[in-house]
mmCIF file of C-alpha atoms and ligand atoms in Angstrom:
data_model
loop_
_atom_site.group_PDB
_atom_site.id
_atom_site.type_symbol
_atom_site.label_atom_id
_atom_site.label_comp_id
_atom_site.label_asym_id
_atom_site.label_seq_id
_atom_site.Cartn_x
_atom_site.Cartn_y
_atom_site.Cartn_z
ATOM 1 C CA MET I 15 110.605 114.373 123.603
ATOM 2 C CA LYS I 16 110.095 113.540 119.940
ATOM 3 C CA LYS I 17 106.994 111.590 119.066
ATOM 4 C CA ILE I 18 106.902 108.757 116.586
ATOM 5 C CA THR I 19 103.700 107.347 115.153
ATOM 6 C CA ILE I 20 103.711 103.780 113.926
ATOM 7 C CA ILE I 21 100.910 103.312 111.428
ATOM 8 C CA ILE I 22 99.633 99.768 111.045
ATOM 9 C CA PRO I 23 96.866 98.951 108.567
ATOM 10 C CA ALA I 24 95.100 95.815 109.719
ATOM 11 C CA TYR I 25 92.576 93.697 107.877
ATOM 12 C CA ASN I 26 91.552 90.408 109.504
ATOM 13 C CA GLU I 27 94.725 90.185 111.563
ATOM 14 C CA GLU I 28 93.412 88.697 114.827
ATOM 15 C CA GLU I 29 95.986 85.916 114.628
ATOM 16 C CA SER I 30 99.019 88.167 114.151
ATOM 17 C CA LEU I 31 98.037 90.962 116.532
ATOM 18 C CA PRO I 32 99.074 89.328 119.833
ATOM 19 C CA TYR I 33 102.580 88.670 118.473
ATOM 20 C CA LEU I 34 102.746 92.137 117.022
ATOM 21 C CA TYR I 35 101.658 93.782 120.248
ATOM 22 C CA LYS I 36 104.325 91.919 122.224
ATOM 23 C CA ARG I 37 107.097 92.877 119.842
ATOM 24 C CA LEU I 38 105.970 96.505 119.789
ATOM 25 C CA GLN I 39 105.833 96.693 123.563
ATOM 26 C CA LYS I 40 109.380 95.469 123.707
ATOM 27 C CA LEU I 41 110.389 98.049 121.114
ATOM 28 C CA MET I 42 108.812 100.862 123.095
ATOM 29 C CA ASP I 43 110.371 99.696 126.356
ATOM 30 C CA ASP I 44 113.813 99.510 124.745
ATOM 31 C CA ASN I 45 113.539 103.014 123.312
ATOM 32 C CA LYS I 46 112.507 105.201 126.195
ATOM 33 C CA GLY I 47 114.011 108.286 124.546
ATOM 34 C CA TYR I 48 110.986 108.638 122.304
ATOM 35 C CA GLU I 49 107.286 108.933 122.782
ATOM 36 C CA PHE I 50 105.460 106.352 120.687
ATOM 37 C CA GLU I 51 101.993 106.281 119.239
ATOM 38 C CA ILE I 52 100.809 103.043 117.683
ATOM 39 C CA LEU I 53 98.059 103.909 115.274
ATOM 40 C CA PHE I 54 96.061 100.965 113.993
ATOM 41 C CA VAL I 55 93.813 101.479 111.029
ATOM 42 C CA ASN I 56 91.213 98.751 111.125
ATOM 43 C CA ASP I 57 90.283 98.324 107.489
ATOM 44 C CA GLY I 58 86.833 96.805 107.959
ATOM 45 C CA SER I 59 88.036 93.527 109.443
ATOM 46 C CA LYS I 60 85.456 90.783 109.741
ATOM 47 C CA ASP I 61 87.179 89.023 112.647
ATOM 48 C CA LYS I 62 88.088 90.117 116.166
ATOM 49 C CA THR I 63 90.792 92.576 115.080
ATOM 50 C CA ILE I 64 89.047 95.692 116.366
ATOM 51 C CA GLU I 65 88.062 94.081 119.666
ATOM 52 C CA LEU I 66 91.696 93.157 120.250
ATOM 53 C CA ILE I 67 92.904 96.646 119.430
ATOM 54 C CA LYS I 68 90.354 98.151 121.806
ATOM 55 C CA GLU I 69 91.569 95.846 124.567
ATOM 56 C CA TYR I 70 95.154 96.903 123.956
ATOM 57 C CA ARG I 71 94.138 100.533 124.127
ATOM 58 C CA LYS I 72 92.507 99.984 127.495
ATOM 59 C CA GLU I 73 95.812 98.688 128.849
ATOM 60 C CA ASP I 74 98.036 101.121 127.019
ATOM 61 C CA GLN I 75 97.164 104.684 126.006
ATOM 62 C CA ARG I 76 99.957 104.733 123.470
ATOM 63 C CA ILE I 77 97.715 102.625 121.263
ATOM 64 C CA SER I 78 95.324 104.561 119.033
ATOM 65 C CA TYR I 79 93.039 103.343 116.350
ATOM 66 C CA VAL I 80 90.964 104.474 113.426
ATOM 67 C CA ASP I 81 88.114 102.131 112.626
ATOM 68 C CA PHE I 82 86.851 102.253 109.023
ATOM 69 C CA SER I 83 83.194 101.872 108.173
ATOM 70 C CA ARG I 84 84.125 99.081 105.734
ATOM 71 C CA ASN I 85 87.129 97.638 103.903
ATOM 72 C CA PHE I 86 88.749 100.377 101.811
ATOM 73 C CA GLY I 87 92.053 98.684 101.000
ATOM 74 C CA LYS I 88 95.540 99.055 102.367
ATOM 75 C CA GLU I 89 96.504 102.138 100.372
ATOM 76 C CA ILE I 90 93.557 104.105 101.716
ATOM 77 C CA ALA I 91 94.186 102.764 105.226
ATOM 78 C CA MET I 92 97.701 104.156 105.009
ATOM 79 C CA MET I 93 96.317 107.530 103.978
ATOM 80 C CA ALA I 94 93.993 107.567 106.971
ATOM 81 C CA GLY I 95 97.007 106.745 109.113
ATOM 82 C CA LEU I 96 98.764 109.819 107.786
ATOM 83 C CA ASP I 97 95.714 111.963 108.463
ATOM 84 C CA TYR I 98 95.375 110.860 112.070
ATOM 85 C CA ALA I 99 99.061 110.582 112.971
ATOM 86 C CA THR I 100 100.256 113.097 115.548
ATOM 87 C CA GLY I 101 103.960 112.259 115.622
ATOM 88 C CA ASP I 102 107.004 114.191 114.409
ATOM 89 C CA ALA I 103 107.674 111.233 112.174
ATOM 90 C CA VAL I 104 105.609 108.255 111.061
ATOM 91 C CA ILE I 105 106.573 104.675 110.375
ATOM 92 C CA PHE I 106 104.476 102.383 108.196
ATOM 93 C CA MET I 107 104.405 98.745 109.186
ATOM 94 C CA ASP I 108 102.406 95.656 108.250
ATOM 95 C CA ALA I 109 100.454 93.898 110.963
ATOM 96 C CA ASP I 110 101.824 90.455 110.095
ATOM 97 C CA LEU I 111 105.359 91.129 111.374
ATOM 98 C CA GLN I 112 106.862 90.758 107.916
ATOM 99 C CA ASP I 113 108.503 94.067 108.714
ATOM 100 C CA PRO I 114 110.560 93.446 111.859
ATOM 101 C CA PRO I 115 109.985 96.134 114.529
ATOM 102 C CA GLU I 116 113.586 95.602 115.615
ATOM 103 C CA LEU I 117 114.667 97.619 112.583
ATOM 104 C CA ILE I 118 112.823 100.697 113.795
ATOM 105 C CA PRO I 119 115.645 102.077 115.988
ATOM 106 C CA GLU I 120 117.867 102.062 112.934
ATOM 107 C CA LEU I 121 115.264 103.942 110.903
ATOM 108 C CA ILE I 122 115.031 106.500 113.693
ATOM 109 C CA LYS I 123 118.795 106.814 113.860
ATOM 110 C CA TRP I 124 118.981 107.887 110.235
ATOM 111 C CA TRP I 125 116.070 110.250 110.697
ATOM 112 C CA GLU I 126 117.985 111.920 113.518
ATOM 113 C CA GLU I 127 120.892 112.339 111.123
ATOM 114 C CA GLY I 128 118.696 114.459 108.912
ATOM 115 C CA TYR I 129 117.086 112.075 106.450
ATOM 116 C CA ASP I 130 113.413 112.667 105.663
ATOM 117 C CA ASP I 131 112.487 109.330 104.160
ATOM 118 C CA VAL I 132 114.260 106.269 105.538
ATOM 119 C CA TYR I 133 113.036 103.204 103.703
ATOM 120 C CA ALA I 134 113.758 99.572 104.368
ATOM 121 C CA ARG I 135 114.894 97.559 101.398
ATOM 122 C CA ARG I 136 114.512 93.781 101.392
ATOM 123 C CA LYS I 137 117.639 91.701 101.199
ATOM 124 C CA SER I 138 115.632 88.512 101.022
ATOM 125 C CA ARG I 139 112.002 87.547 100.794
ATOM 126 C CA LYS I 140 111.398 84.432 102.809
ATOM 127 C CA GLY I 141 108.104 82.638 102.438
ATOM 128 C CA GLU I 142 107.271 84.105 99.065
ATOM 129 C CA THR I 143 106.827 82.093 95.921
ATOM 130 C CA TRP I 144 109.179 82.206 92.973
ATOM 131 C CA LEU I 145 106.401 83.586 90.796
ATOM 132 C CA LYS I 146 105.675 86.450 93.180
ATOM 133 C CA LYS I 147 109.342 87.427 93.311
ATOM 134 C CA PHE I 148 109.599 87.302 89.537
ATOM 135 C CA THR I 149 106.450 89.306 88.841
ATOM 136 C CA SER I 150 107.355 91.979 91.337
ATOM 137 C CA LYS I 151 110.796 92.323 89.762
ATOM 138 C CA MET I 152 109.272 92.735 86.316
ATOM 139 C CA TYR I 153 106.810 95.259 87.657
ATOM 140 C CA TYR I 154 109.572 97.480 89.025
ATOM 141 C CA LYS I 155 111.349 97.292 85.685
ATOM 142 C CA VAL I 156 108.276 98.360 83.740
ATOM 143 C CA LEU I 157 107.376 101.125 86.185
ATOM 144 C CA GLN I 158 110.901 102.510 86.145
ATOM 145 C CA SER I 159 111.133 102.452 82.362
ATOM 146 C CA LEU I 160 108.018 104.599 82.162
ATOM 147 C CA THR I 161 109.129 107.442 84.372
ATOM 148 C CA LYS I 162 112.003 109.720 85.158
ATOM 149 C CA VAL I 163 111.320 109.736 88.888
ATOM 150 C CA GLU I 164 113.503 107.129 90.542
ATOM 151 C CA ILE I 165 111.590 104.155 91.965
ATOM 152 C CA GLN I 166 113.139 102.225 94.834
ATOM 153 C CA ARG I 167 113.461 98.510 94.192
ATOM 154 C CA ASP I 168 112.543 95.750 96.624
ATOM 155 C CA THR I 169 111.002 98.324 98.871
ATOM 156 C CA GLY I 170 107.597 97.905 100.410
ATOM 157 C CA ASP I 171 105.777 100.372 102.566
ATOM 158 C CA PHE I 172 108.004 99.785 105.593
ATOM 159 C CA ARG I 173 109.609 103.181 106.084
ATOM 160 C CA LEU I 174 109.967 106.233 108.268
ATOM 161 C CA LEU I 175 108.737 109.580 107.022
ATOM 162 C CA ASP I 176 109.476 112.959 108.478
ATOM 163 C CA LYS I 177 106.611 115.304 109.314
ATOM 164 C CA ARG I 178 107.108 117.316 106.162
ATOM 165 C CA CYS I 179 106.784 114.213 103.984
ATOM 166 C CA VAL I 180 103.605 113.409 105.877
ATOM 167 C CA ASN I 181 102.264 116.872 105.160
ATOM 168 C CA ALA I 182 103.165 116.519 101.497
ATOM 169 C CA LEU I 183 101.406 113.161 101.253
ATOM 170 C CA ARG I 184 98.325 114.502 102.994
ATOM 171 C CA LYS I 185 97.917 116.916 100.114
ATOM 172 C CA MET I 186 97.935 114.102 97.570
ATOM 173 C CA ARG I 187 94.373 112.929 97.801
ATOM 174 C CA GLU I 188 93.908 111.063 94.569
ATOM 175 C CA THR I 189 91.657 108.047 94.671
ATOM 176 C CA GLN I 190 93.799 105.595 92.723
ATOM 177 C CA ARG I 191 96.737 105.416 95.032
ATOM 178 C CA CYS I 192 100.080 103.779 94.634
ATOM 179 C CA SER I 193 102.065 104.868 97.664
ATOM 180 C CA LYS I 194 105.271 103.436 96.292
ATOM 181 C CA SER I 195 105.322 105.940 93.459
ATOM 182 C CA MET I 196 104.043 108.715 95.718
ATOM 183 C CA PHE I 197 106.971 108.229 98.093
ATOM 184 C CA SER I 198 109.272 108.613 95.115
ATOM 185 C CA TRP I 199 107.392 111.580 93.779
ATOM 186 C CA ILE I 200 107.646 113.714 96.915
ATOM 187 C CA GLY I 201 111.443 113.521 96.840
ATOM 188 C CA TYR I 202 113.308 114.838 99.926
ATOM 189 C CA LYS I 203 116.395 113.259 101.390
ATOM 190 C CA LYS I 204 116.138 109.480 101.183
ATOM 191 C CA LYS I 205 118.106 106.780 102.918
ATOM 192 C CA GLU I 206 118.088 103.052 102.313
ATOM 193 C CA VAL I 207 118.332 100.473 105.085
ATOM 194 C CA LEU I 208 118.678 96.763 104.280
ATOM 195 C CA TYR I 209 116.723 94.059 106.087
ATOM 196 C CA ASP I 210 115.504 90.485 105.816
ATOM 197 C CA ARG I 211 111.819 90.229 105.143
ATOM 198 C CA ASP I 212 110.300 87.531 107.349
ATOM 199 C CA PRO I 213 107.434 85.279 106.430
ATOM 200 C CA ARG I 214 104.001 86.277 107.722
ATOM 201 C CA ILE I 215 103.694 85.280 111.414
ATOM 202 C CA ALA I 216 100.097 84.016 111.303
ATOM 203 C CA GLY I 217 96.941 84.284 109.248
ATOM 204 C CA LYS I 218 96.716 84.460 105.483
ATOM 205 C CA THR I 219 97.912 87.005 102.968
ATOM 206 C CA LYS I 220 95.166 89.275 101.678
ATOM 207 C CA TRP I 221 96.690 89.585 98.279
ATOM 208 C CA ASN I 222 95.898 87.441 95.328
ATOM 209 C CA TYR I 223 97.113 87.825 91.793
ATOM 210 C CA LYS I 224 94.112 89.779 90.622
ATOM 211 C CA ARG I 225 94.666 92.336 93.371
ATOM 212 C CA LEU I 226 98.338 92.565 92.525
ATOM 213 C CA VAL I 227 97.629 93.077 88.820
ATOM 214 C CA ASP I 228 95.083 95.739 89.718
ATOM 215 C CA LEU I 229 97.617 97.444 91.917
ATOM 216 C CA ALA I 230 100.217 97.287 89.161
ATOM 217 C CA ILE I 231 97.875 98.862 86.591
ATOM 218 C CA ASP I 232 96.835 101.534 89.084
ATOM 219 C CA GLY I 233 100.460 102.174 89.884
ATOM 220 C CA ILE I 234 101.412 102.740 86.289
ATOM 221 C CA THR I 235 98.423 104.771 85.192
ATOM 222 C CA SER I 236 98.234 106.939 88.288
ATOM 223 C CA PHE I 237 101.865 107.787 87.991
ATOM 224 C CA THR I 238 102.420 108.484 84.341
ATOM 225 C CA THR I 239 100.497 109.188 81.191
ATOM 226 C CA SER I 240 103.066 107.468 78.978
ATOM 227 C CA PRO I 241 100.750 104.551 78.108
ATOM 228 C CA LEU I 242 98.663 107.174 76.336
ATOM 229 C CA ARG I 243 101.592 107.652 74.029
ATOM 230 C CA ILE I 244 101.251 104.075 72.804
ATOM 231 C CA SER I 245 98.428 105.358 70.645
ATOM 232 C CA THR I 246 100.687 107.889 68.968
ATOM 233 C CA TYR I 247 103.435 105.357 68.423
ATOM 234 C CA LEU I 248 101.026 102.820 66.984
ATOM 235 C CA CYS I 249 99.130 105.262 64.834
ATOM 236 C CA ILE I 250 102.099 106.730 62.985
ATOM 237 C CA PRO I 251 103.350 103.479 61.390
ATOM 238 C CA THR I 252 99.861 102.187 60.723
ATOM 239 C CA PHE I 253 98.897 105.335 58.883
ATOM 240 C CA LEU I 254 102.164 105.192 56.990
ATOM 241 C CA VAL I 255 101.469 101.633 55.903
ATOM 242 C CA LEU I 256 97.896 102.517 55.099
ATOM 243 C CA PHE I 257 99.023 105.433 52.964
ATOM 244 C CA ILE I 258 101.621 103.423 51.031
ATOM 245 C CA TYR I 259 99.165 100.610 50.482
ATOM 246 C CA PHE I 260 96.566 103.066 49.253
ATOM 247 C CA ILE I 261 98.992 104.562 46.715
ATOM 248 C CA TYR I 262 99.962 101.068 45.610
ATOM 249 C CA VAL I 263 96.367 99.985 45.049
ATOM 250 C CA ILE I 264 95.522 103.178 43.122
ATOM 251 C CA CYS I 265 98.616 102.920 40.926
ATOM 252 C CA LYS I 266 98.011 99.247 40.232
ATOM 253 C CA MET I 267 94.403 99.968 39.368
ATOM 254 C CA ILE I 268 95.203 102.791 36.950
ATOM 255 C CA LEU I 269 98.344 101.394 35.370
ATOM 256 C CA VAL I 270 97.935 97.595 35.395
ATOM 257 C CA THR I 271 94.691 95.764 36.040
ATOM 258 C CA ASN I 272 92.075 98.479 35.972
ATOM 259 C CA LYS I 273 90.218 96.668 38.792
ATOM 260 C CA ILE I 274 90.770 96.120 42.504
ATOM 261 C CA ASP I 275 91.767 92.574 43.463
ATOM 262 C CA ALA I 276 92.771 93.231 47.031
ATOM 263 C CA TYR I 277 89.586 91.886 48.527
ATOM 264 C CA GLN I 278 91.239 89.629 51.072
ATOM 265 C CA ALA I 279 93.818 92.214 51.941
ATOM 266 C CA ILE I 280 91.104 94.700 52.739
ATOM 267 C CA ILE I 281 89.415 92.299 55.109
ATOM 268 C CA LEU I 282 92.712 91.714 56.819
ATOM 269 C CA LEU I 283 93.257 95.443 57.072
ATOM 270 C CA ILE I 284 89.849 95.998 58.594
ATOM 271 C CA LEU I 285 90.589 93.405 61.232
ATOM 272 C CA PHE I 286 93.971 94.935 61.852
ATOM 273 C CA PHE I 287 92.693 98.435 62.325
ATOM 274 C CA SER I 288 89.717 97.544 64.402
ATOM 275 C CA GLY I 289 92.128 95.642 66.616
ATOM 276 C CA ILE I 290 94.203 98.739 67.126
ATOM 277 C CA GLN I 291 91.139 100.830 67.761
ATOM 278 C CA ILE I 292 89.936 98.486 70.458
ATOM 279 C CA LEU I 293 93.316 98.694 72.116
ATOM 280 C CA LEU I 294 93.305 102.464 72.033
ATOM 281 C CA PHE I 295 89.790 102.642 73.375
ATOM 282 C CA GLY I 296 90.939 100.437 76.205
ATOM 283 C CA ILE I 297 93.689 102.860 77.089
ATOM 284 C CA ILE I 298 91.439 105.881 76.825
ATOM 285 C CA GLY I 299 88.864 104.121 78.962
ATOM 286 C CA GLU I 300 91.499 103.475 81.571
ATOM 287 C CA TYR I 301 92.154 107.184 81.961
ATOM 288 C CA LEU I 302 88.546 108.167 81.571
ATOM 289 C CA GLY I 303 87.774 105.906 84.515
ATOM 290 C CA ARG I 304 90.378 107.729 86.507
ATOM 291 C CA ILE I 305 88.987 111.147 85.618
ATOM 292 C CA PHE I 306 85.563 109.847 86.555
ATOM 293 C CA ASN I 307 86.755 108.689 89.946
ATOM 294 C CA GLU I 308 88.683 111.870 90.578
ATOM 295 C CA THR I 309 85.816 114.170 89.643
ATOM 296 C CA LYS I 310 83.371 112.434 91.952
ATOM 297 C CA ASN I 311 85.323 114.139 94.690
ATOM 298 C CA ARG I 312 84.289 111.695 97.360
ATOM 299 C CA PRO I 313 86.099 111.371 100.638
ATOM 300 C CA LEU I 314 88.786 108.720 100.421
ATOM 301 C CA TYR I 315 87.397 106.800 103.373
ATOM 302 C CA LEU I 316 84.771 106.903 106.079
ATOM 303 C CA VAL I 317 85.625 106.440 109.710
ATOM 304 C CA ASN I 318 83.375 104.607 112.104
ATOM 305 C CA GLU I 319 85.217 105.676 115.216
ATOM 306 C CA TYR I 320 88.545 107.149 116.321
ATOM 307 C CA ASN I 321 89.817 106.042 119.722
ATOM 308 C CA GLY I 322 86.318 105.219 120.877
ATOM 309 C CA ILE I 323 84.776 108.458 119.638
ATOM 310 C CA ARG I 324 82.022 108.015 117.095
ATOM 311 C CA GLU I 325 82.699 109.917 113.880
ATOM 312 C CA GLU I 326 79.605 111.917 112.944
ATOM 313 C CA ASN I 327 80.656 112.953 109.447
ATOM 314 C CA GLU I 328 79.777 116.587 109.810
HETATM 315 N N1 LIG R 2 95.652 95.134 104.600
HETATM 316 C C1 LIG R 2 94.683 96.118 104.759
HETATM 317 N N2 LIG R 2 93.598 96.126 103.933
HETATM 318 C C2 LIG R 2 93.421 95.199 102.937
HETATM 319 C C3 LIG R 2 94.438 94.208 102.778
HETATM 320 C C4 LIG R 2 95.527 94.211 103.612
HETATM 321 O O1 LIG R 2 94.789 96.970 105.631
HETATM 322 O O2 LIG R 2 92.416 95.252 102.245
HETATM 323 C C5 LIG R 2 96.829 95.116 105.494
HETATM 324 C C6 LIG R 2 97.085 93.797 106.207
HETATM 325 O O3 LIG R 2 96.345 93.688 107.391
HETATM 326 C C7 LIG R 2 98.573 93.869 106.478
HETATM 327 C C8 LIG R 2 99.104 94.652 105.287
HETATM 328 O O4 LIG R 2 97.990 95.327 104.740
HETATM 329 O O5 LIG R 2 98.874 94.581 107.653
HETATM 330 C C9 LIG R 2 99.761 93.756 104.260
HETATM 331 O O6 LIG R 2 98.871 92.741 103.877
HETATM 332 P P1 LIG R 2 99.356 91.264 103.567
HETATM 333 O O7 LIG R 2 100.342 90.819 104.586
HETATM 334 O O8 LIG R 2 98.146 90.428 103.405
HETATM 335 O O9 LIG R 2 100.080 91.454 102.160
HETATM 336 P P2 LIG R 2 101.483 90.824 101.684
HETATM 337 O O10 LIG R 2 102.471 91.052 102.798
HETATM 338 O O11 LIG R 2 101.213 89.390 101.442
HETATM 339 O O12 LIG R 2 101.821 91.592 100.445
HETATM 340 MG MG1 LIG R 3 102.261 90.422 104.645
#
């Protein structure tokens, strides 16, 4: 029997978990042809999330969990899920039931037909603000314009990945993670499935705009070095202008006035160029920070316990 691991990152989800558990039980009962493993990654929740998961595991051995030593963020939680998954395929799902479990049989169906990466694309996004929809649309546009690898639109992390995609992703251990672009990067045979994204069942969203902007910047800079090229593009015209202006001032000085009267212009130029320099330093700093993080070579996460077994970190 083929085994399917459903990876669910959970951070302060005590309110959603009972609903989720019920829906998942139904899913597993309706699909007896597969062995399921439900792998929760408790991302340092401060509420009763882990206690609930442990209770579920007592009742049902198909439930597994990885308990982080603190909150590491959803991207890292997903990575841990990949590391601990034992299935022939994995499915990523949010704990708040925004990704309906009822779609899973369809994902599996396409996997059986030979697709490696079956991703669910949102038809609608209920319960999300106009601003969030707009910003996410713009983000996809920008990300796509920066890279040749095709990015899937309106696609979250809800997807099924074949074992070989899982193995590929396990090798990608960078610290600044943007799984969306990593799913695109690995390639393989992809299949799109449409669905309606539901509003969160209970609890509050963990995302605020600062986190989203951070994620967007991480996404772009971890995926492509094209922003570095801004410096080249900006430098060429500025040096051209500088050069022409320089010639003009020299010529005027020698041929006409015999003295420099471009005092104000020079001040303006200084401001202009220091502005550009600050911008470029910002970009360089952005990448330097990444190199710094990468070279520290730390583990991506620390596990407190896995299925009740204390992790000793040896
Ligand atoms: N999540 C997590 N760690 C975090 C933040 C969120 O594991 O630091 C999980 C959360 O429990 C949920 C999923 O990521 O299962 C999506 O989070 P949320 O629903 O808050 O985001 P949204 O759907 O609003 O984008
Ligand atoms: Mg959500």
